[in-house]
Amino acid sequence: MKGYNPIELAEKLRPKMIDLKNKKVLLAVLAGTEQQKDLTKERFFESIFRSKIYTKPEDKELDPFRGEPAGIAAKKLNVTPDECNAAFLGQINGCNLNCWYCYVDRVCNSANPKYGRYFSAEEYLKQFLVEKRKNQDSPNLDLRLNILRISGGEVFIVPEIIVWMVQALEEFKLEDYIYVWVDCNLVTGDFYWKYLTAKQREKIRNFKNLGVCVCHKGFDRQTFHENTRAAPEFFDEQFKLHRRLIDEGLDVYSYLYPVTISTDNLRKRIATFMDKLREEVSEYAPLRMATPPIKVYGPTKKRLTPEREKALENQWKAMEIWKEELQKRYTPEELSLKPHEVPVRK
Ligand code: SF4
């Protein structure tokens, strides 16, 4: 299995994704893309921003994100979890991975300014406030917006946006009223430490309403490579960054889409992944992880092959095994906890 170096690619993409002088990042313009066709009018704002519902009525049984970020946001903001089921987000344009199941069109992940617009944190936040205000008393709780998500693309290629957003929220005196949820693909090496000063990192650490949601791109080297086309050894890098973000003092949650083309030794491969998480990240890391299924959106559909269709079928089996392996390692009390009720580390 060969593949490219995603950290080198991130370095190449970074200058096009950030305007340091004006403190802006490149956000994807979704108008005219396949992704736009997946968005309803009431959830698509100014051709760039959108809102995502975490658990749709048809998913209630499945609860794909295990009640987060709603659970933690509701607790921090002192509202009900039903009022935190949707998040407002902009997508950073530029990603160093090429996941076939990504719901974003490639052009919106290419760091090409032709398919994006530069936004400051203040502009991003103002757009959030406009949309929040429109529906703050709506009887449809899924229209209420209490979570501001910084998504991508890959946010950690330009981690400055996180501290700029925290500063903007403090400047507007909104730190007690909005929960910030930041995505990370775990393959940006030391960017967070290289591009943020100790003081900036301290500011983020001390911002109480912020969670980081990291996504493991496969449960072994084989699935990591299958999913992303990056070199398989970067599978191991994910555990290091996951651990380092926890050591940094951040409130870290995680998820894994358990797609796999092959079901050979599936139980063993999943059990090994779970134990690697416990040993290299934290004893409790699997309890803070969700394993939602991939849904086939427009951009994903265009990349489907017979093998990938197979991987989508196999994800259900992998999710079952994941649950069974959790039961072997944790008590019923531990398993009944929501991710935010589980300590980040022992
Ligand atoms: S890391 Fe996320 S944004 Fe990047 S290609 Fe994969 S799914 Fe898409």
PDB file of C-alpha atoms in Angstrom, residues 62-261:
ATOM      1  CA  LEU A  62     -29.879   4.819  16.099  1.00  0.00           C
ATOM      2  CA  ASP A  63     -28.681   8.050  17.757  1.00  0.00           C
ATOM      3  CA  PRO A  64     -25.590   8.155  15.486  1.00  0.00           C
ATOM      4  CA  PHE A  65     -23.635  10.734  17.486  1.00  0.00           C
ATOM      5  CA  ARG A  66     -24.608   9.294  20.880  1.00  0.00           C
ATOM      6  CA  GLY A  67     -26.338  12.469  21.931  1.00  0.00           C
ATOM      7  CA  GLU A  68     -23.379  14.792  21.336  1.00  0.00           C
ATOM      8  CA  PRO A  69     -22.682  17.623  20.904  1.00  0.00           C
ATOM      9  CA  ALA A  70     -26.230  18.262  22.139  1.00  0.00           C
ATOM     10  CA  GLY A  71     -25.541  16.768  25.590  1.00  0.00           C
ATOM     11  CA  ILE A  72     -22.463  18.791  26.377  1.00  0.00           C
ATOM     12  CA  ALA A  73     -23.775  22.003  24.782  1.00  0.00           C
ATOM     13  CA  ALA A  74     -27.061  21.784  26.705  1.00  0.00           C
ATOM     14  CA  LYS A  75     -25.209  21.273  29.964  1.00  0.00           C
ATOM     15  CA  LYS A  76     -22.850  24.179  29.367  1.00  0.00           C
ATOM     16  CA  LEU A  77     -25.555  26.573  28.164  1.00  0.00           C
ATOM     17  CA  ASN A  78     -28.222  25.448  30.609  1.00  0.00           C
ATOM     18  CA  VAL A  79     -30.816  24.688  27.937  1.00  0.00           C
ATOM     19  CA  THR A  80     -32.427  21.383  26.900  1.00  0.00           C
ATOM     20  CA  PRO A  81     -30.580  18.936  24.603  1.00  0.00           C
ATOM     21  CA  ASP A  82     -33.441  19.263  22.094  1.00  0.00           C
ATOM     22  CA  GLU A  83     -32.435  22.888  21.634  1.00  0.00           C
ATOM     23  CA  CYS A  84     -28.911  21.792  20.719  1.00  0.00           C
ATOM     24  CA  ASN A  85     -29.651  19.209  18.055  1.00  0.00           C
ATOM     25  CA  ALA A  86     -28.576  21.532  15.239  1.00  0.00           C
ATOM     26  CA  ALA A  87     -25.292  23.327  14.615  1.00  0.00           C
ATOM     27  CA  PHE A  88     -24.515  26.319  12.418  1.00  0.00           C
ATOM     28  CA  LEU A  89     -21.360  25.893  10.395  1.00  0.00           C
ATOM     29  CA  GLY A  90     -19.038  27.146   7.724  1.00  0.00           C
ATOM     30  CA  GLN A  91     -16.679  24.781   5.932  1.00  0.00           C
ATOM     31  CA  ILE A  92     -13.019  25.697   5.698  1.00  0.00           C
ATOM     32  CA  ASN A  93     -12.066  25.202   2.062  1.00  0.00           C
ATOM     33  CA  GLY A  94      -9.056  22.882   2.008  1.00  0.00           C
ATOM     34  CA  CYS A  95      -8.383  19.389   3.260  1.00  0.00           C
ATOM     35  CA  ASN A  96      -5.269  17.247   3.233  1.00  0.00           C
ATOM     36  CA  LEU A  97      -7.227  13.975   2.947  1.00  0.00           C
ATOM     37  CA  ASN A  98      -9.324  12.555   0.118  1.00  0.00           C
ATOM     38  CA  CYS A  99     -11.942  10.471   1.900  1.00  0.00           C
ATOM     39  CA  TRP A 100     -14.158   8.838  -0.705  1.00  0.00           C
ATOM     40  CA  TYR A 101     -17.176   9.093   1.562  1.00  0.00           C
ATOM     41  CA  CYS A 102     -16.754  12.833   2.141  1.00  0.00           C
ATOM     42  CA  TYR A 103     -20.012  14.739   1.673  1.00  0.00           C
ATOM     43  CA  VAL A 104     -18.098  17.770   0.373  1.00  0.00           C
ATOM     44  CA  ASP A 105     -17.378  18.321  -3.337  1.00  0.00           C
ATOM     45  CA  ARG A 106     -13.637  18.144  -4.088  1.00  0.00           C
ATOM     46  CA  VAL A 107     -13.575  21.725  -5.381  1.00  0.00           C
ATOM     47  CA  CYS A 108     -14.740  22.867  -1.966  1.00  0.00           C
ATOM     48  CA  ASN A 109     -11.811  21.091  -0.337  1.00  0.00           C
ATOM     49  CA  SER A 110      -9.131  22.164  -2.776  1.00  0.00           C
ATOM     50  CA  ALA A 111      -8.076  25.470  -1.135  1.00  0.00           C
ATOM     51  CA  ASN A 112      -8.870  27.188  -4.407  1.00  0.00           C
ATOM     52  CA  PRO A 113     -10.069  30.769  -3.741  1.00  0.00           C
ATOM     53  CA  LYS A 114     -12.180  30.496  -6.899  1.00  0.00           C
ATOM     54  CA  TYR A 115     -14.495  28.212  -4.884  1.00  0.00           C
ATOM     55  CA  GLY A 116     -14.408  30.135  -1.631  1.00  0.00           C
ATOM     56  CA  ARG A 117     -14.514  33.456   0.162  1.00  0.00           C
ATOM     57  CA  TYR A 118     -12.299  34.717   2.963  1.00  0.00           C
ATOM     58  CA  PHE A 119     -14.091  35.317   6.254  1.00  0.00           C
ATOM     59  CA  SER A 120     -12.955  36.729   9.574  1.00  0.00           C
ATOM     60  CA  ALA A 121     -14.189  35.150  12.801  1.00  0.00           C
ATOM     61  CA  GLU A 122     -16.335  38.248  13.407  1.00  0.00           C
ATOM     62  CA  GLU A 123     -18.017  37.904   9.998  1.00  0.00           C
ATOM     63  CA  TYR A 124     -18.604  34.195  10.615  1.00  0.00           C
ATOM     64  CA  LEU A 125     -20.053  34.923  14.040  1.00  0.00           C
ATOM     65  CA  LYS A 126     -22.273  37.753  12.768  1.00  0.00           C
ATOM     66  CA  GLN A 127     -23.821  35.423  10.187  1.00  0.00           C
ATOM     67  CA  PHE A 128     -24.459  32.895  12.952  1.00  0.00           C
ATOM     68  CA  LEU A 129     -26.203  35.552  15.047  1.00  0.00           C
ATOM     69  CA  VAL A 130     -28.414  36.595  12.131  1.00  0.00           C
ATOM     70  CA  GLU A 131     -29.621  33.025  11.627  1.00  0.00           C
ATOM     71  CA  LYS A 132     -29.904  32.349  15.345  1.00  0.00           C
ATOM     72  CA  ARG A 133     -32.108  35.379  15.874  1.00  0.00           C
ATOM     73  CA  LYS A 134     -34.504  34.363  13.071  1.00  0.00           C
ATOM     74  CA  ASN A 135     -35.552  31.159  14.812  1.00  0.00           C
ATOM     75  CA  GLN A 136     -34.773  31.606  18.466  1.00  0.00           C
ATOM     76  CA  ASP A 137     -38.431  31.224  19.484  1.00  0.00           C
ATOM     77  CA  SER A 138     -39.407  28.697  16.815  1.00  0.00           C
ATOM     78  CA  PRO A 139     -41.534  25.781  18.062  1.00  0.00           C
ATOM     79  CA  ASN A 140     -39.377  23.619  15.787  1.00  0.00           C
ATOM     80  CA  LEU A 141     -36.436  23.146  18.153  1.00  0.00           C
ATOM     81  CA  ASP A 142     -34.228  21.870  15.304  1.00  0.00           C
ATOM     82  CA  LEU A 143     -34.261  25.394  13.873  1.00  0.00           C
ATOM     83  CA  ARG A 144     -32.821  26.926  17.013  1.00  0.00           C
ATOM     84  CA  LEU A 145     -29.096  27.514  16.887  1.00  0.00           C
ATOM     85  CA  ASN A 146     -26.947  27.345  19.991  1.00  0.00           C
ATOM     86  CA  ILE A 147     -23.903  25.589  18.567  1.00  0.00           C
ATOM     87  CA  LEU A 148     -21.382  27.264  16.289  1.00  0.00           C
ATOM     88  CA  ARG A 149     -19.358  24.594  14.534  1.00  0.00           C
ATOM     89  CA  ILE A 150     -16.057  25.271  12.809  1.00  0.00           C
ATOM     90  CA  SER A 151     -15.807  22.580  10.183  1.00  0.00           C
ATOM     91  CA  GLY A 152     -14.185  21.780   6.901  1.00  0.00           C
ATOM     92  CA  GLY A 153     -12.218  20.808   5.045  1.00  0.00           C
ATOM     93  CA  GLU A 154      -9.684  20.605   7.785  1.00  0.00           C
ATOM     94  CA  VAL A 155      -9.764  23.239  10.517  1.00  0.00           C
ATOM     95  CA  PHE A 156      -6.436  22.298  12.103  1.00  0.00           C
ATOM     96  CA  ILE A 157      -4.500  23.303   8.972  1.00  0.00           C
ATOM     97  CA  VAL A 158      -5.424  26.862  10.001  1.00  0.00           C
ATOM     98  CA  PRO A 159      -5.898  26.587  13.801  1.00  0.00           C
ATOM     99  CA  GLU A 160      -5.759  30.371  14.129  1.00  0.00           C
ATOM    100  CA  ILE A 161      -9.491  30.452  13.315  1.00  0.00           C
ATOM    101  CA  ILE A 162     -10.187  28.761  16.662  1.00  0.00           C
ATOM    102  CA  VAL A 163      -8.488  31.429  18.742  1.00  0.00           C
ATOM    103  CA  TRP A 164      -9.880  34.227  16.557  1.00  0.00           C
ATOM    104  CA  MET A 165     -13.392  32.844  17.143  1.00  0.00           C
ATOM    105  CA  VAL A 166     -12.836  32.619  20.890  1.00  0.00           C
ATOM    106  CA  GLN A 167     -11.610  36.238  20.896  1.00  0.00           C
ATOM    107  CA  ALA A 168     -14.626  37.356  18.846  1.00  0.00           C
ATOM    108  CA  LEU A 169     -17.046  35.627  21.217  1.00  0.00           C
ATOM    109  CA  GLU A 170     -15.407  37.260  24.212  1.00  0.00           C
ATOM    110  CA  GLU A 171     -15.393  40.629  22.528  1.00  0.00           C
ATOM    111  CA  PHE A 172     -19.148  40.332  21.830  1.00  0.00           C
ATOM    112  CA  LYS A 173     -19.675  39.023  25.414  1.00  0.00           C
ATOM    113  CA  LEU A 174     -21.236  35.845  24.075  1.00  0.00           C
ATOM    114  CA  GLU A 175     -19.003  33.326  25.799  1.00  0.00           C
ATOM    115  CA  ASP A 176     -21.831  32.070  28.059  1.00  0.00           C
ATOM    116  CA  TYR A 177     -24.441  31.775  25.303  1.00  0.00           C
ATOM    117  CA  ILE A 178     -22.841  29.857  22.462  1.00  0.00           C
ATOM    118  CA  TYR A 179     -21.143  26.480  22.388  1.00  0.00           C
ATOM    119  CA  VAL A 180     -18.271  26.030  19.924  1.00  0.00           C
ATOM    120  CA  TRP A 181     -17.650  22.623  18.319  1.00  0.00           C
ATOM    121  CA  VAL A 182     -14.452  22.228  16.306  1.00  0.00           C
ATOM    122  CA  ASP A 183     -13.721  19.387  13.862  1.00  0.00           C
ATOM    123  CA  CYS A 184     -10.307  17.789  13.392  1.00  0.00           C
ATOM    124  CA  ASN A 185      -9.194  14.985  11.040  1.00  0.00           C
ATOM    125  CA  LEU A 186      -6.225  14.017  13.276  1.00  0.00           C
ATOM    126  CA  VAL A 187      -3.697  14.170  10.443  1.00  0.00           C
ATOM    127  CA  THR A 188      -2.180  17.617  10.856  1.00  0.00           C
ATOM    128  CA  GLY A 189       0.755  16.603  13.047  1.00  0.00           C
ATOM    129  CA  ASP A 190       2.031  19.495  15.165  1.00  0.00           C
ATOM    130  CA  PHE A 191       0.236  22.355  13.345  1.00  0.00           C
ATOM    131  CA  TYR A 192      -1.731  23.288  16.476  1.00  0.00           C
ATOM    132  CA  TRP A 193       1.507  23.905  18.391  1.00  0.00           C
ATOM    133  CA  LYS A 194       3.507  25.206  15.451  1.00  0.00           C
ATOM    134  CA  TYR A 195       1.045  27.879  14.355  1.00  0.00           C
ATOM    135  CA  LEU A 196      -0.475  28.945  17.700  1.00  0.00           C
ATOM    136  CA  THR A 197       1.498  30.581  20.482  1.00  0.00           C
ATOM    137  CA  ALA A 198       1.377  29.227  24.037  1.00  0.00           C
ATOM    138  CA  LYS A 199      -0.763  32.237  24.953  1.00  0.00           C
ATOM    139  CA  GLN A 200      -3.261  31.559  22.163  1.00  0.00           C
ATOM    140  CA  ARG A 201      -3.500  27.909  23.177  1.00  0.00           C
ATOM    141  CA  GLU A 202      -4.064  28.936  26.754  1.00  0.00           C
ATOM    142  CA  LYS A 203      -6.928  31.169  25.648  1.00  0.00           C
ATOM    143  CA  ILE A 204      -8.580  28.261  23.835  1.00  0.00           C
ATOM    144  CA  ARG A 205      -7.993  25.911  26.768  1.00  0.00           C
ATOM    145  CA  ASN A 206      -9.628  28.362  29.172  1.00  0.00           C
ATOM    146  CA  PHE A 207     -12.686  28.943  26.997  1.00  0.00           C
ATOM    147  CA  LYS A 208     -15.220  26.820  28.812  1.00  0.00           C
ATOM    148  CA  ASN A 209     -17.762  26.298  26.002  1.00  0.00           C
ATOM    149  CA  LEU A 210     -15.602  24.550  23.446  1.00  0.00           C
ATOM    150  CA  GLY A 211     -15.301  20.915  22.391  1.00  0.00           C
ATOM    151  CA  VAL A 212     -13.060  19.321  19.796  1.00  0.00           C
ATOM    152  CA  CYS A 213     -14.447  16.460  17.739  1.00  0.00           C
ATOM    153  CA  VAL A 214     -11.730  14.334  16.174  1.00  0.00           C
ATOM    154  CA  CYS A 215     -12.417  11.774  13.460  1.00  0.00           C
ATOM    155  CA  HIS A 216     -10.357   8.601  13.028  1.00  0.00           C
ATOM    156  CA  LYS A 217     -10.247   7.766   9.336  1.00  0.00           C
ATOM    157  CA  GLY A 218     -10.259   4.002   9.568  1.00  0.00           C
ATOM    158  CA  PHE A 219      -9.691   1.365  12.233  1.00  0.00           C
ATOM    159  CA  ASP A 220      -6.434   0.005  10.851  1.00  0.00           C
ATOM    160  CA  ARG A 221      -3.790   0.937   8.305  1.00  0.00           C
ATOM    161  CA  GLN A 222      -5.702  -0.817   5.566  1.00  0.00           C
ATOM    162  CA  THR A 223      -9.018   1.008   6.075  1.00  0.00           C
ATOM    163  CA  PHE A 224      -7.196   4.318   6.684  1.00  0.00           C
ATOM    164  CA  HIS A 225      -5.532   4.000   3.286  1.00  0.00           C
ATOM    165  CA  GLU A 226      -8.685   2.721   1.579  1.00  0.00           C
ATOM    166  CA  ASN A 227     -10.665   5.663   2.894  1.00  0.00           C
ATOM    167  CA  THR A 228      -8.208   8.527   2.455  1.00  0.00           C
ATOM    168  CA  ARG A 229      -5.580   7.448  -0.100  1.00  0.00           C
ATOM    169  CA  ALA A 230      -2.926   8.792   2.315  1.00  0.00           C
ATOM    170  CA  ALA A 231       0.097   6.648   3.233  1.00  0.00           C
ATOM    171  CA  PRO A 232      -0.954   3.944   5.732  1.00  0.00           C
ATOM    172  CA  GLU A 233       1.607   4.876   8.391  1.00  0.00           C
ATOM    173  CA  PHE A 234      -0.316   8.096   9.062  1.00  0.00           C
ATOM    174  CA  PHE A 235      -2.983   5.903  10.631  1.00  0.00           C
ATOM    175  CA  ASP A 236      -0.732   5.773  13.714  1.00  0.00           C
ATOM    176  CA  GLU A 237      -0.264   9.551  13.742  1.00  0.00           C
ATOM    177  CA  GLN A 238      -3.956   9.940  14.573  1.00  0.00           C
ATOM    178  CA  PHE A 239      -3.532   8.380  18.014  1.00  0.00           C
ATOM    179  CA  LYS A 240      -0.614  10.682  18.829  1.00  0.00           C
ATOM    180  CA  LEU A 241      -2.550  13.823  17.930  1.00  0.00           C
ATOM    181  CA  HIS A 242      -5.692  12.581  19.694  1.00  0.00           C
ATOM    182  CA  ARG A 243      -3.660  12.058  22.875  1.00  0.00           C
ATOM    183  CA  ARG A 244      -1.805  15.342  22.526  1.00  0.00           C
ATOM    184  CA  LEU A 245      -5.048  17.323  22.260  1.00  0.00           C
ATOM    185  CA  ILE A 246      -6.256  15.698  25.475  1.00  0.00           C
ATOM    186  CA  ASP A 247      -2.941  16.450  27.184  1.00  0.00           C
ATOM    187  CA  GLU A 248      -3.363  20.027  25.995  1.00  0.00           C
ATOM    188  CA  GLY A 249      -6.412  20.208  28.281  1.00  0.00           C
ATOM    189  CA  LEU A 250      -9.091  20.242  25.582  1.00  0.00           C
ATOM    190  CA  ASP A 251     -12.476  18.541  25.870  1.00  0.00           C
ATOM    191  CA  VAL A 252     -12.040  15.959  23.113  1.00  0.00           C
ATOM    192  CA  TYR A 253     -14.740  13.719  21.586  1.00  0.00           C
ATOM    193  CA  SER A 254     -14.274  11.381  18.667  1.00  0.00           C
ATOM    194  CA  TYR A 255     -15.925   9.354  15.988  1.00  0.00           C
ATOM    195  CA  LEU A 256     -15.132   6.677  13.461  1.00  0.00           C
ATOM    196  CA  TYR A 257     -16.999   5.722  10.307  1.00  0.00           C
ATOM    197  CA  PRO A 258     -16.386   1.962  10.372  1.00  0.00           C
ATOM    198  CA  VAL A 259     -16.482   1.318   6.614  1.00  0.00           C
ATOM    199  CA  THR A 260     -14.305  -1.486   5.288  1.00  0.00           C
ATOM    200  CA  ILE A 261     -14.073  -3.257   1.961  1.00  0.00           C
TER     201      ILE A 261
END
